[in-house]
Amino acid sequence: MTAITLDRNINQNTFHLSDKTLTALTEIMYEQHVEAGTYLFWEGDTADKLFYIKEGNVKLIKGTSDGKEYILNMFDKGDLFGELSSFMNINYSYNAMALTDCVIGVIQQKDLEILLWQHGEIAVEFLKWTSLLNQITQSKLRDLTFHGKLGALCSTLIRMANSYGEKHDNGIRITKKVKNGELGEYIGATRESVNRMLSDLRGKEILGQEKGFLYIYDIDALKDICHCENCPLEICRM
Amino acid sequence: MTAITLDRNINQNTFHLSDKTLTALTEIMYEQHVEAGTYLFWEGDTADKLFYIKEGNVKLIKGTSDGKEYILNMFDKGDLFGELSSFMNINYSYNAMALTDCVIGVIQQKDLEILLWQHGEIAVEFLKWTSLLNQITQSKLRDLTFHGKLGALCSTLIRMANSYGEKHDNGIRITKKVKNGELGEYIGATRESVNRMLSDLRGKEILGQEKGFLYIYDIDALKDICHCENCPLEICRM
DNA sequence: ATAAAAGTGTGATTTTTATCACATTTTTCA
DNA sequence: TGAAAAATGTGATAAAAATCACACTTTTAT
C-alpha cells in the first residue's frame, strides 16, 4: 500500500532511495513475471513481501460484499510497494492486479529485515520513505473526504497531472488513460457522477479530451475547487 | 500525523515498541508542558520533532480557507506522533492543539536519527511502526471515502469503541465525550447531518446516549452499515 | 445560582450524488 | 475490417447530504 520510485530516470517528483540502498535492495530481490490482468497477490495472502516494479503497471483493488470495487492505489515502473509488518503476520486486505504485463522484483520481508538490521543508515532511509508515504495517504484522505466528490475528483486530476502529466501547448496532457469508472472507483463515486463532473469541467474549458487522453487546461480552477494546499510534489501524487 | 502507544498499561489494542526502544527514546526526549486550548505547533512550523504524550489529549486540526476545520487525528496519553522527514525539511500542514493540559515528551528528529542509525534493530521497530500507521491511515481513507457519510460515521463509532470504549451492561460505553460537530469535522460532514444520523441510529436502538456519553448497543449493525472488514484492532482505531 | 455561551434537535429547502434506463461512441479482437 | 464488447453520455428520478433558521438543552464561568 506504499510506493516509492527507485529508478532515477522516471517520476522525477518522487522520493528516491540512495544508490547504495538501491544496490543492496537489488541484491536481495528475485524476479517474477506477471501477465496483464492476472494477480500478484490476493486479499488474505500473508503480507511478507515487498514488490518493485521493473516493468509495467499494478493496481491495488478491494472488492466489497456488494460486488463493487475500489482502487486503493496505482503503481508504475520504478515504484516499490507492500507492507512491512512481519511482526504481526499481517495479511493483505486487498488484491494486486497487473494492468499490463509486468516484471516484478520481489523482496522477502525477512531478507529486508536482516539488511536493515545490519545497516542502520538504510533503515533510516526506509523510515523516511514510509513516513513520506504516510503523508501521501494522509493528504489523499483529506482530499477525498473533505470537499465532496467534485473536490475529490479535482484533487485526483491534479495528482494525475503530477504523476503522469506532460507539458503540452496550453495545458497538461495526462499520459495515462483512465476510464470514468476507474476514477469513480478511486474517489468513491459512481461512473455516471464522474462522467457528469468531467463534462461540466470540459464545458468550462478547465479540461479537454482528445483521442481518449485527458488534458488539463486550467489547473488553478481545479485547485480552487478542491481547496488545494499546494503540497510538495512528493506528496501530491497518485 | 502518526501515533503509537508507548505505555503498556493503556490502549491495549495498539502496537508497542519494545522496552529497550522505549528506554532509549525516553533518554533523548525533553519535557514540555502545554495548556489546554493552546497549540503544540502550527501549520508551517518545521516538522523536525516527534511528540510523546505523557499526559493529556491532543488533536491535529486543519483549517481551510473558508473558515471550516477538519480533525485529522486525536491522540491520547501514551501516543507518539509527528513526522519523520527531516531529509526534505518538511513543514507541518496542520495545527496540533492540546485538548487538555498536557505533558509532552519532545524528541528531536536529528537525535532520533542518530539513535536509529546506530541501532538497526530499533530502526526496524520504528519501520514496523510507521508501516502500521500507514495501514491505519489507509483503512481510514477507505472507511471515510467509500460508504457515504453514514458509513463514515459508523466506522468512526467503531473506531471510538476500540480506542475509548469500555464494556457496559448490554453495550459499549464510549468514555470520551465527542461533540456532534467534532464528529462532523472528523468525517467531513456537517454537524446537522451527524446529528440526524445519530438520532436515526438511536431510534433503531443501535446507539444510546446517557449523561452526554455515547453507548453502542448493536455494534454489528454499525459494522453492516460501513461494510466492516473486521480489521485487526491495531488498525481499527482512532 | 444564574446568566451567557456552547451545543443539540429539527423543520423546510436546496444541492449533491446515486440509481436506473437506454442511446451512442469507442475499443477490441477474431 | 466488422461484429461484439466495453465504455461513454445523458435524461428522469430518488436518495443523501448541506444549508438556513430557530427553539431548546446543557455546560461554563462568574
Coordinates of C-alpha atoms (C1' of nucleotides) in Angstrom, one line a residue:
Chain A
M1 CA 0.0 0.0 0.0
T2 CA 3.1 2.0 -0.1
A3 CA 5.3 3.0 -3.0
I4 CA 8.5 4.7 -3.9
T5 CA 10.3 5.2 -7.1
L6 CA 13.7 3.6 -7.3
D7 CA 14.6 4.4 -10.9
R8 CA 16.0 7.9 -11.0
N9 CA 15.0 8.5 -14.6
I10 CA 11.3 8.5 -14.1
N11 CA 8.8 10.1 -11.9
Q12 CA 11.2 12.9 -11.1
N13 CA 8.9 14.2 -8.4
T14 CA 9.1 11.3 -6.1
F15 CA 11.4 10.5 -3.3
H16 CA 14.3 8.3 -4.1
L17 CA 16.4 5.9 -2.1
S18 CA 20.2 6.3 -2.3
D19 CA 22.2 4.4 -4.8
K20 CA 23.7 2.4 -2.0
T21 CA 20.3 1.3 -0.8
L22 CA 19.1 0.7 -4.3
T23 CA 22.0 -1.6 -5.0
A24 CA 21.6 -3.5 -1.7
L25 CA 17.9 -4.0 -2.5
T26 CA 18.5 -5.2 -6.0
E27 CA 20.8 -7.9 -4.5
I28 CA 18.1 -9.4 -2.3
M29 CA 15.2 -9.3 -4.8
Y30 CA 14.2 -12.1 -7.2
E31 CA 12.3 -11.6 -10.4
Q32 CA 8.7 -12.6 -11.2
H33 CA 6.8 -12.2 -14.4
V34 CA 3.1 -11.4 -14.2
E35 CA 0.7 -11.3 -17.1
A36 CA -1.7 -8.4 -17.7
G37 CA -5.0 -9.0 -16.0
T38 CA -3.6 -11.5 -13.5
Y39 CA -3.0 -11.1 -9.8
L40 CA 0.3 -10.6 -8.0
F41 CA -1.4 -11.4 -4.7
W42 CA -4.9 -11.7 -3.2
E43 CA -6.7 -10.5 -0.2
G44 CA -5.8 -12.8 2.7
D45 CA -2.3 -13.7 1.4
T46 CA 0.4 -13.2 4.0
A47 CA 1.9 -9.8 3.6
D48 CA 5.5 -10.8 3.9
K49 CA 7.0 -9.3 0.7
L50 CA 7.8 -6.0 -1.0
F51 CA 7.3 -5.6 -4.7
Y52 CA 9.5 -3.5 -7.0
I53 CA 8.0 -2.8 -10.4
K54 CA 10.7 -3.2 -13.0
E55 CA 8.3 -3.0 -15.9
G56 CA 4.5 -2.5 -16.1
N57 CA 1.6 -1.2 -14.1
V58 CA -0.2 -2.6 -11.0
K59 CA -3.3 -1.5 -9.3
L60 CA -4.4 -2.4 -5.7
I61 CA -8.1 -3.1 -5.6
K62 CA -10.6 -4.0 -2.9
G63 CA -13.8 -5.8 -3.6
T64 CA -16.8 -5.3 -1.4
S65 CA -19.5 -7.7 -0.3
D66 CA -21.9 -5.9 -2.7
G67 CA -19.8 -6.6 -5.8
K68 CA -18.3 -3.1 -6.1
E69 CA -14.6 -2.5 -6.4
Y70 CA -12.4 0.3 -5.1
I71 CA -9.0 1.3 -6.4
L72 CA -6.7 1.9 -3.5
N73 CA -3.6 2.7 -5.4
M74 CA -2.0 2.5 -8.8
F75 CA 1.7 1.9 -9.2
D76 CA 4.1 2.2 -12.1
K77 CA 7.5 1.2 -13.3
G78 CA 10.0 2.1 -10.7
D79 CA 7.6 2.0 -7.8
L80 CA 8.1 -0.1 -4.7
F81 CA 5.1 -1.2 -2.7
G82 CA 4.0 -3.6 0.0
E83 CA 3.7 -3.8 3.8
L84 CA 6.4 -4.1 6.4
S85 CA 4.7 -5.9 9.2
S86 CA 6.0 -9.4 9.6
F87 CA 6.0 -8.9 13.4
M88 CA 2.3 -9.4 13.5
N89 CA 2.0 -11.7 10.4
I90 CA -0.5 -9.5 8.8
N91 CA -2.4 -10.4 5.6
Y92 CA -3.2 -8.3 2.6
S93 CA -6.6 -6.7 2.8
Y94 CA -6.7 -6.1 -1.0
N95 CA -5.8 -7.6 -4.3
A96 CA -2.9 -6.5 -6.6
M97 CA -3.7 -6.8 -10.2
A98 CA -1.3 -6.3 -13.1
L99 CA -2.7 -3.8 -15.6
T100 CA -0.1 -4.6 -18.1
D101 CA 2.5 -7.4 -18.4
C102 CA 4.8 -6.8 -15.5
V103 CA 8.3 -7.7 -14.4
I104 CA 8.4 -7.5 -10.7
G105 CA 11.3 -7.7 -8.3
V106 CA 10.2 -9.5 -5.1
I107 CA 11.8 -8.8 -1.8
Q108 CA 11.2 -11.1 1.1
Q109 CA 10.3 -9.2 4.3
K110 CA 12.8 -11.3 6.3
D111 CA 15.7 -10.6 3.9
L112 CA 14.9 -6.9 4.0
E113 CA 14.8 -7.0 7.8
I114 CA 18.2 -8.5 8.0
L115 CA 19.6 -5.9 5.7
L116 CA 18.0 -3.1 7.7
W117 CA 19.1 -4.5 11.0
Q118 CA 22.7 -4.5 9.8
H119 CA 22.7 -1.2 8.1
G120 CA 21.1 1.5 10.3
E121 CA 21.5 4.1 7.6
I122 CA 19.5 2.1 5.1
A123 CA 16.8 1.6 7.8
V124 CA 16.7 5.3 8.4
E125 CA 16.2 5.9 4.7
F126 CA 13.4 3.4 4.6
L127 CA 11.9 5.0 7.6
K128 CA 11.8 8.4 5.8
W129 CA 10.2 6.6 2.9
T130 CA 7.4 5.1 5.0
S131 CA 6.9 8.5 6.7
L132 CA 6.5 10.1 3.3
L133 CA 4.1 7.5 2.2
N134 CA 2.1 8.2 5.3
Q135 CA 1.9 11.8 4.4
I136 CA 0.8 10.9 0.9
T137 CA -2.0 8.7 2.2
Q138 CA -2.9 11.3 4.8
S139 CA -3.2 14.0 2.1
K140 CA -5.4 11.7 0.0
L141 CA -7.6 11.1 2.9
R142 CA -8.1 14.9 3.3
D143 CA -8.7 15.4 -0.4
L144 CA -11.1 12.6 -0.8
T145 CA -13.1 13.3 2.4
F146 CA -13.5 17.0 2.9
H147 CA -14.6 18.7 -0.3
G148 CA -17.3 16.5 -1.8
K149 CA -17.0 14.2 -4.8
L150 CA -16.2 17.1 -7.1
G151 CA -13.3 18.1 -4.8
A152 CA -12.2 14.5 -4.7
L153 CA -12.2 14.3 -8.5
C154 CA -10.3 17.6 -9.0
S155 CA -7.6 16.7 -6.5
T156 CA -7.2 13.3 -8.2
L157 CA -6.8 15.1 -11.6
I158 CA -4.1 17.3 -10.1
R159 CA -2.4 14.2 -8.7
M160 CA -2.6 12.6 -12.1
A161 CA -1.1 15.7 -13.6
N162 CA 1.8 15.4 -11.2
S163 CA 2.3 11.7 -11.6
Y164 CA 1.5 11.2 -15.3
G165 CA 1.3 14.6 -16.8
E166 CA 3.4 16.2 -19.5
K167 CA 3.5 19.8 -20.6
H168 CA 1.6 20.4 -23.8
D169 CA 0.7 23.5 -25.8
N170 CA -1.6 25.4 -23.4
G171 CA -2.1 22.7 -20.8
I172 CA -1.1 19.4 -19.3
R173 CA -1.6 16.1 -21.1
I174 CA -2.3 13.1 -18.8
T175 CA -0.3 10.3 -20.5
K176 CA -2.2 7.6 -18.7
K177 CA -5.6 6.7 -19.9
V178 CA -8.2 6.3 -17.1
K179 CA -11.8 5.3 -17.5
N180 CA -14.5 7.2 -15.9
G181 CA -15.4 4.1 -13.9
E182 CA -11.9 3.8 -12.6
L183 CA -11.9 7.4 -11.5
G184 CA -15.1 6.6 -9.7
E185 CA -13.6 3.6 -8.0
Y186 CA -10.7 5.7 -6.9
I187 CA -12.7 8.5 -5.3
G188 CA -15.7 6.5 -4.2
A189 CA -18.2 7.9 -6.7
T190 CA -20.3 6.3 -9.5
R191 CA -19.1 6.3 -13.1
E192 CA -22.1 8.5 -14.0
S193 CA -21.3 11.1 -11.5
V194 CA -17.7 11.2 -12.6
N195 CA -18.9 11.5 -16.2
R196 CA -21.1 14.4 -15.4
M197 CA -18.5 16.2 -13.4
L198 CA -15.9 15.8 -16.2
S199 CA -18.5 17.1 -18.7
D200 CA -19.0 20.1 -16.6
L201 CA -15.3 20.8 -16.3
R202 CA -15.0 20.3 -20.1
G203 CA -17.8 22.8 -20.6
K204 CA -16.0 25.3 -18.5
E205 CA -12.8 24.7 -20.5
I206 CA -11.0 23.6 -17.4
L207 CA -10.5 20.2 -19.0
G208 CA -10.3 18.8 -22.5
Q209 CA -10.2 15.4 -24.1
E210 CA -8.5 14.2 -27.2
K211 CA -8.1 10.7 -28.6
G212 CA -9.1 9.4 -25.2
F213 CA -6.4 11.4 -23.3
L214 CA -7.3 13.9 -20.7
Y215 CA -6.0 17.5 -20.9
I216 CA -5.9 19.9 -18.1
Y217 CA -6.2 23.5 -19.4
D218 CA -6.8 25.3 -16.2
I219 CA -5.2 23.6 -13.2
D220 CA -5.8 26.7 -11.0
A221 CA -9.5 26.2 -11.4
L222 CA -9.1 22.6 -10.2
K223 CA -7.0 23.8 -7.3
D224 CA -9.7 26.2 -6.3
I225 CA -12.4 23.5 -6.3
C226 CA -10.5 21.2 -4.0
H227 CA -9.0 23.9 -1.8
C228 CA -5.6 22.8 -2.9
E229 CA -2.9 23.4 -0.3
N230 CA 0.0 23.3 -2.9
C231 CA 1.6 20.4 -1.1
P232 CA 5.1 19.5 -2.2
L233 CA 5.1 17.3 -5.4
E234 CA 6.5 14.4 -3.4
I235 CA 3.2 14.3 -1.6
C236 CA 0.7 15.3 -4.2
R237 CA 0.9 12.2 -6.4
M238 CA -1.2 9.2 -7.2
Chain B
M1 CA 0.3 12.5 11.9
T2 CA 1.3 9.2 13.2
A3 CA 0.9 7.7 16.6
I4 CA 1.8 4.8 18.7
T5 CA 1.3 3.9 22.3
L6 CA 4.4 3.6 24.3
D7 CA 2.8 3.0 27.7
R8 CA 1.9 -0.7 28.1
N9 CA -0.8 -0.1 30.5
I10 CA -3.2 1.8 28.3
N11 CA -4.7 1.3 24.9
Q12 CA -4.0 -2.4 25.0
N13 CA -5.0 -2.7 21.4
T14 CA -2.2 -0.7 20.0
F15 CA 1.2 -1.7 18.8
H16 CA 4.0 -1.2 21.3
L17 CA 7.7 -0.6 21.0
S18 CA 10.0 -2.8 23.0
D19 CA 11.2 -1.8 26.4
K20 CA 14.7 -1.3 25.0
T21 CA 13.4 1.1 22.4
L22 CA 11.2 2.8 24.9
T23 CA 14.1 3.4 27.3
A24 CA 16.3 4.7 24.6
L25 CA 13.6 7.1 23.5
T26 CA 13.0 8.3 26.9
E27 CA 16.6 9.2 27.2
I28 CA 16.6 11.5 24.2
M29 CA 13.3 13.3 24.9
Y30 CA 12.8 16.5 26.9
E31 CA 9.6 17.6 28.6
Q32 CA 7.2 20.3 27.6
H33 CA 4.0 21.5 29.3
V34 CA 1.2 22.7 27.2
E35 CA -2.0 24.3 28.5
A36 CA -5.5 23.1 27.4
G37 CA -6.6 25.1 24.3
T38 CA -3.1 26.1 23.3
Y39 CA -1.1 24.9 20.4
L40 CA 1.9 22.5 20.3
F41 CA 2.8 23.6 16.9
W42 CA 1.2 25.4 13.9
E43 CA 0.8 24.8 10.3
G44 CA 4.0 25.9 8.6
D45 CA 6.3 25.1 11.5
T46 CA 9.3 22.9 10.6
A47 CA 8.4 19.3 11.2
D48 CA 11.6 18.2 12.9
K49 CA 10.2 16.7 16.1
L50 CA 8.3 13.8 17.4
F51 CA 5.9 14.2 20.4
Y52 CA 5.1 11.6 23.1
I53 CA 2.1 12.3 25.2
K54 CA 2.9 11.7 28.8
E55 CA -0.3 13.2 29.9
G56 CA -3.3 14.7 28.2
N57 CA -5.1 14.8 24.8
V58 CA -4.0 16.4 21.5
K59 CA -5.9 16.9 18.3
L60 CA -4.5 17.6 14.9
I61 CA -6.6 20.1 13.0
K62 CA -6.5 21.7 9.7
G63 CA -8.2 25.0 9.0
T64 CA -9.4 25.8 5.5
S65 CA -9.7 29.0 3.6
D66 CA -13.4 29.1 4.1
G67 CA -13.1 29.0 7.9
K68 CA -14.0 25.4 8.4
E69 CA -11.9 23.0 10.4
Y70 CA -11.1 19.3 10.0
I71 CA -9.9 17.0 12.6
L72 CA -7.1 14.8 11.2
N73 CA -6.3 12.9 14.3
M74 CA -6.8 12.7 18.0
F75 CA -4.1 11.4 20.3
D76 CA -4.0 10.4 23.9
K77 CA -1.8 9.6 26.8
G78 CA 0.9 7.2 25.6
D79 CA 0.7 8.1 21.9
L80 CA 3.7 9.2 19.9
F81 CA 3.1 11.3 16.9
G82 CA 4.9 13.5 14.4
E83 CA 6.6 13.2 11.0
L84 CA 10.0 11.7 10.2
S85 CA 11.1 13.6 7.2
S86 CA 14.0 15.9 8.1
F87 CA 15.7 14.9 4.9
M88 CA 13.4 17.2 2.9
N89 CA 12.8 19.8 5.6
I90 CA 9.2 19.4 5.5
N91 CA 6.7 21.6 7.4
Y92 CA 3.6 20.7 9.3
S93 CA 0.5 21.1 7.2
Y94 CA -1.8 21.2 10.3
N95 CA -2.1 22.5 13.8
A96 CA -1.7 20.5 17.0
M97 CA -4.0 21.7 19.7
A98 CA -3.9 20.5 23.3
L99 CA -7.5 19.5 24.3
T100 CA -6.5 19.2 28.0
D101 CA -3.4 20.3 29.9
C102 CA -0.6 18.1 28.5
V103 CA 2.8 16.9 29.4
I104 CA 4.7 16.2 26.3
G105 CA 8.0 14.4 25.6
V106 CA 9.7 16.1 22.7
I107 CA 12.1 14.1 20.6
Q108 CA 14.3 16.0 18.1
Q109 CA 14.3 14.4 14.7
K110 CA 18.1 14.5 14.5
D111 CA 18.6 12.9 17.9
L112 CA 16.3 10.1 16.9
E113 CA 18.1 9.7 13.6
I114 CA 21.4 9.2 15.3
L115 CA 19.8 6.6 17.6
L116 CA 18.3 4.7 14.7
W117 CA 21.5 4.9 12.7
Q118 CA 23.4 3.3 15.5
H119 CA 20.8 0.7 16.4
G120 CA 19.4 -1.1 13.3
E121 CA 17.0 -3.1 15.4
I122 CA 15.4 0.0 16.8
A123 CA 15.1 1.4 13.3
V124 CA 13.4 -1.8 12.2
E125 CA 11.0 -1.5 15.0
F126 CA 10.2 2.1 14.1
L127 CA 9.8 1.0 10.5
K128 CA 7.2 -1.5 11.5
W129 CA 5.5 1.2 13.5
T130 CA 5.3 3.6 10.6
S131 CA 4.1 0.8 8.4
L132 CA 1.3 0.1 10.8
L133 CA 0.4 3.7 10.9
N134 CA 0.2 3.7 7.2
Q135 CA -2.3 0.8 7.4
I136 CA -4.3 2.7 9.9
T137 CA -4.5 5.8 7.7
Q138 CA -5.2 3.7 4.6
S139 CA -8.1 1.9 6.4
K140 CA -9.5 5.3 7.5
L141 CA -9.3 6.5 3.9
R142 CA -11.3 3.5 2.8
D143 CA -13.9 3.9 5.6
L144 CA -14.3 7.6 5.1
T145 CA -14.5 7.6 1.3
F146 CA -16.4 4.6 0.1
H147 CA -19.6 4.2 2.0
G148 CA -21.1 7.6 2.3
K149 CA -21.3 9.8 5.3
L150 CA -23.4 7.3 7.3
G151 CA -20.7 4.7 6.6
A152 CA -18.0 7.1 7.6
L153 CA -19.8 7.9 10.9
C154 CA -20.4 4.2 11.7
S155 CA -16.9 3.2 11.1
T156 CA -15.7 6.2 13.3
L157 CA -18.0 5.0 16.1
I158 CA -16.5 1.5 15.8
R159 CA -13.0 3.0 16.0
M160 CA -14.0 5.0 19.0
A161 CA -15.3 1.9 20.6
N162 CA -12.0 0.2 20.0
S163 CA -9.9 3.2 21.2
Y164 CA -12.1 4.6 24.0
G165 CA -14.7 2.0 24.7
E166 CA -15.4 0.0 27.8
K167 CA -17.8 -2.9 28.3
H168 CA -21.0 -2.0 29.9
D169 CA -24.2 -3.9 30.7
N170 CA -25.5 -4.6 27.3
G171 CA -23.2 -2.5 25.2
I172 CA -20.1 -0.4 24.9
R173 CA -19.7 2.9 26.6
I174 CA -17.5 5.5 24.8
T175 CA -15.5 7.0 27.6
K176 CA -14.5 10.1 25.6
K177 CA -17.1 12.8 25.0
V178 CA -17.3 13.9 21.5
K179 CA -19.5 16.7 20.1
N180 CA -21.6 16.2 17.0
G181 CA -19.7 19.0 15.4
E182 CA -16.4 17.3 16.1
L183 CA -17.6 14.0 14.6
G184 CA -18.6 16.1 11.6
E185 CA -15.1 17.6 11.4
Y186 CA -13.7 14.2 11.6
I187 CA -15.7 12.6 8.8
G188 CA -16.2 15.6 6.6
A189 CA -19.9 16.1 7.3
T190 CA -21.9 18.9 8.9
R191 CA -22.9 18.9 12.5
E192 CA -26.6 18.7 11.5
S193 CA -26.0 15.7 9.3
V194 CA -24.2 13.9 12.1
N195 CA -26.9 14.8 14.5
R196 CA -29.6 13.4 12.3
M197 CA -27.7 10.2 11.6
L198 CA -27.1 9.7 15.3
S199 CA -30.8 10.3 16.0
D200 CA -31.7 7.7 13.5
L201 CA -29.2 5.2 15.0
R202 CA -30.6 5.9 18.4
G203 CA -34.1 5.4 17.1
K204 CA -33.1 2.0 15.8
E205 CA -31.6 1.2 19.3
I206 CA -28.2 0.8 17.7
L207 CA -26.9 3.6 19.8
G208 CA -27.8 5.2 23.1
Q209 CA -26.8 8.4 25.0
E210 CA -26.7 9.0 28.7
K211 CA -25.3 11.9 30.6
G212 CA -23.5 13.0 27.4
F213 CA -21.8 9.7 26.8
L214 CA -22.4 7.6 23.8
Y215 CA -23.3 3.9 24.1
I216 CA -23.1 1.4 21.4
Y217 CA -25.8 -1.3 21.8
D218 CA -25.5 -3.1 18.5
I219 CA -22.1 -2.9 17.0
D220 CA -22.9 -5.5 14.4
A221 CA -25.5 -3.1 12.9
L222 CA -22.7 -0.4 12.7
K223 CA -20.4 -2.9 11.0
D224 CA -23.1 -3.8 8.5
I225 CA -23.6 -0.2 7.5
C226 CA -19.9 0.6 6.9
H227 CA -19.1 -2.8 5.4
C228 CA -16.7 -3.5 8.2
E229 CA -13.8 -5.8 7.2
N230 CA -13.1 -6.7 10.8
C231 CA -9.5 -5.4 10.6
P232 CA -7.2 -6.2 13.5
L233 CA -7.7 -3.9 16.4
E234 CA -4.3 -2.4 15.9
I235 CA -5.6 -1.0 12.7
C236 CA -9.2 -0.2 13.5
R237 CA -8.5 2.7 16.0
M238 CA -8.8 6.4 16.1
Chain C
dA1 C1' -27.0 30.1 41.3
dT2 C1' -27.7 32.1 37.3
dA3 C1' -26.8 34.4 33.0
dA4 C1' -24.2 33.7 28.9
dA5 C1' -22.2 30.7 25.8
dA6 C1' -22.0 26.5 23.6
dG7 C1' -24.1 22.6 21.9
dT8 C1' -28.2 19.9 20.3
dG9 C1' -32.6 18.9 17.8
dT10 C1' -35.4 19.5 14.0
dG11 C1' -38.2 21.5 10.1
dA12 C1' -38.1 23.4 5.4
dT13 C1' -35.5 23.8 1.4
dT14 C1' -31.6 23.3 -1.9
dT15 C1' -27.7 21.0 -3.7
dT16 C1' -25.2 16.9 -4.5
dT17 C1' -24.8 12.3 -5.6
dA18 C1' -26.7 7.8 -6.8
dT19 C1' -29.8 4.9 -9.4
dC20 C1' -32.0 3.2 -13.4
dA21 C1' -32.6 3.0 -18.2
dC22 C1' -31.1 3.3 -22.7
dA23 C1' -28.9 5.5 -26.9
dT24 C1' -24.4 6.5 -28.8
dT25 C1' -19.4 6.1 -29.3
dT26 C1' -15.1 3.8 -28.9
dT27 C1' -12.3 -0.2 -28.4
dT28 C1' -11.2 -5.0 -29.0
dC29 C1' -10.1 -8.9 -31.4
dA30 C1' -11.4 -12.8 -34.5
Chain D
dT1 C1' -12.5 -4.7 -41.2
dG2 C1' -16.6 -5.6 -39.0
dA3 C1' -19.3 -7.5 -35.2
dA4 C1' -19.2 -7.8 -30.3
dA5 C1' -17.9 -5.9 -26.1
dA6 C1' -16.7 -2.1 -23.4
dA7 C1' -17.1 2.4 -22.3
dT8 C1' -19.4 6.9 -22.5
dG9 C1' -23.2 10.4 -22.4
dT10 C1' -27.4 11.8 -20.7
dG11 C1' -32.4 12.1 -19.2
dA12 C1' -35.6 11.2 -15.4
dT13 C1' -36.0 10.2 -10.7
dA14 C1' -34.7 9.1 -5.9
dA15 C1' -31.8 9.3 -2.0
dA16 C1' -28.2 11.5 0.6
dA17 C1' -26.2 15.5 2.5
dA18 C1' -25.8 20.5 3.0
dT19 C1' -27.8 24.9 4.2
dC20 C1' -30.5 28.1 6.8
dA21 C1' -33.3 29.2 10.6
dC22 C1' -34.6 28.9 15.1
dA23 C1' -36.2 26.7 19.5
dC24 C1' -34.5 24.0 23.2
dT25 C1' -30.9 21.9 26.4
dT26 C1' -26.6 21.6 28.5
dT27 C1' -22.3 23.5 30.0
dT28 C1' -19.4 27.1 31.7
dA29 C1' -17.9 30.6 34.4
dT30 C1' -18.7 34.5 37.4

